[in-house]
Phi, psi and omega in degrees: 000318181297320181295331180283323186279326181300311177297328178296317180293318178296315180299317177301313181302315183285320180288326174299319179298318180291317183283335182253014185305324181259356182279131179298134178080003180285179182305318182292337180260359180270157178265162175303322180297320178295316180294319179295319179299319178297317178295319179300313180300313180299311183296318180296315181292315187276329183258356177053056184275143176281170184297323180297316179292319180298324178300316179292318182295319178301317179295319179294313183298318179290322179303312184279333173296321178291324177291329180282339184307306181293334178290311181297320187258006180284172183265005182289164178288164185299324180297315179295317178299318181296318180296315179293319179296322178297320179296316179297316182293326177295318178295320178297316179301323178295319178293320178297318180299322179287338183268317181286156166289168179301317180296319179295319181293321177298316178297319178300314178300318181293333184264004184300320178297322177294320178298318178301312180295320180298311180296319180300316181292319184284334184261013178276000000 
């Protein structure tokens, strides 16, 4: 399931960037901090994370939002961006897995489609 969802999230991230490049407030116009904050809010609300876990998750989300920034806003073709984005997201997933409890990580995996829809709605 994880192998299926990671490319979907990367593809969503990249296609949102392409489709919203000229839209005010879209992915291309958002900052890494804005994208990380949206992920933080979603994860805290949906996964019911305590403050200690949220502190770690916030650091992970901003770290990987910053790593995605040059990929999202770069001049490379979509295929190259997708490949690089997939690599970044795989590393992020490993850090999340090490931070979450098994139940939290399972819930996170189950909620990825919801996260995708949430980000898409908020970044339009």
